[in-house]
Coordinates of C-alpha atoms in Angstrom, one line a residue:
M286 CA 44.1 -31.3 32.3
D287 CA 45.3 -33.6 29.7
L288 CA 44.5 -33.4 26.0
K289 CA 41.3 -36.2 26.5
R290 CA 40.0 -34.1 29.1
H291 CA 40.2 -31.0 27.0
Q292 CA 38.2 -32.9 24.4
G293 CA 35.5 -34.3 26.2
V294 CA 34.8 -30.7 27.3
V295 CA 34.8 -29.5 23.6
V296 CA 32.5 -32.2 23.0
I297 CA 29.9 -31.5 25.4
V298 CA 30.3 -27.9 25.4
A299 CA 29.1 -28.3 21.7
G300 CA 26.4 -30.5 21.9
V301 CA 24.8 -28.4 24.2
A302 CA 25.0 -25.6 22.0
A303 CA 24.0 -27.2 19.3
A304 CA 21.1 -28.8 21.4
I305 CA 20.1 -25.2 22.3
V306 CA 20.1 -24.1 18.9
V307 CA 18.5 -26.8 17.8
I308 CA 15.1 -26.8 20.2
I309 CA 15.0 -22.8 19.4
G310 CA 15.1 -23.4 16.2
T311 CA 12.2 -26.2 16.1
G312 CA 9.8 -24.2 18.4
Y313 CA 9.8 -21.8 15.9
R314 CA 9.4 -24.1 13.1
V315 CA 6.7 -26.0 15.0
T316 CA 4.0 -22.8 16.1
N317 CA 5.4 -21.4 12.2
M318 CA 6.3 -17.8 13.9
P319 CA 7.9 -15.4 12.0
G320 CA 11.1 -13.8 12.6
S321 CA 12.9 -17.0 13.8
P322 CA 16.8 -15.7 15.2
I323 CA 18.0 -19.3 14.1
G324 CA 18.3 -19.9 10.2
D325 CA 18.4 -22.5 8.6
Y326 CA 21.7 -23.0 7.6
T327 CA 22.7 -22.9 11.3
Y328 CA 19.8 -25.1 12.4
Y329 CA 20.5 -28.2 9.9
V330 CA 24.3 -27.6 10.8
S331 CA 23.4 -27.8 14.9
I332 CA 21.6 -31.1 14.1
G333 CA 24.8 -32.2 12.6
V334 CA 26.9 -31.3 15.4
L335 CA 24.2 -33.0 17.4
V336 CA 24.2 -36.1 15.8
G337 CA 28.6 -35.8 15.6
V338 CA 28.6 -35.3 19.3
A339 CA 25.8 -38.7 20.0
I340 CA 28.5 -40.8 17.5
E341 CA 31.5 -39.7 19.6
G342 CA 29.6 -40.5 22.9
A343 CA 28.5 -43.7 22.0
K344 CA 32.3 -44.5 20.6
R345 CA 33.7 -43.1 24.0
F346 CA 31.0 -45.0 25.9
S347 CA 31.4 -48.5 24.0
A348 CA 35.0 -48.1 24.7
G349 CA 35.0 -47.5 28.1
S350 CA 36.6 -44.2 29.7
G351 CA 40.2 -45.6 30.5
R352 CA 39.8 -46.3 33.7
T353 CA 39.0 -49.7 35.6
S354 CA 36.7 -50.5 38.3
P355 CA 37.3 -52.9 41.2
T356 CA 34.9 -55.5 40.0
R357 CA 36.2 -55.9 36.5
G358 CA 37.3 -58.9 35.1
R359 CA 35.5 -61.1 37.8
A360 CA 31.6 -60.6 38.7
A361 CA 30.5 -59.0 42.0
S362 CA 29.2 -60.7 44.5
A363 CA 27.5 -59.6 47.9
I364 CA 30.8 -59.9 49.6
D365 CA 32.4 -57.7 48.0
V366 CA 29.8 -54.9 49.4
D367 CA 30.3 -53.1 53.0
H368 CA 26.9 -51.7 53.1
P369 CA 26.8 -48.8 55.7
L370 CA 24.1 -49.6 57.3
D371 CA 24.2 -53.5 57.8
A372 CA 24.8 -54.1 60.9
T373 CA 24.4 -58.0 60.9
P374 CA 27.2 -60.1 62.6
E375 CA 29.7 -62.1 60.2
R376 CA 28.3 -65.5 61.5
P377 CA 25.6 -66.1 63.5
L378 CA 24.8 -65.4 67.1
L379 CA 25.0 -69.0 69.0
P380 CA 23.5 -69.6 72.6
G381 CA 26.1 -68.5 75.0
D382 CA 27.3 -65.9 72.9
G383 CA 25.7 -62.8 74.1
D384 CA 24.5 -61.3 77.1
E385 CA 22.5 -64.1 78.5
S386 CA 21.3 -62.2 81.9
V387 CA 17.9 -61.7 80.3

């Protein structure tokens, strides 16, 4: 794997871990249960990590992933899409084209 993919995986893992900490910490804070396993410092740092992951994700999304799509730079049309269930012929059938034995 290249460095960008490693960085992306690390950002995702950090976001998931921070989200779990924030969810557990918020649950204890909302219900006012004593003995929360999530301290204040860890809770607020995790919120900061989530904000950072959201900003990084927005940057990556707006910049694109570096891959080009087949329709980038031109408008896609129905002609570009081959649907596997589309059984329509390329031109309409005219009298005399098919089996006329009916």
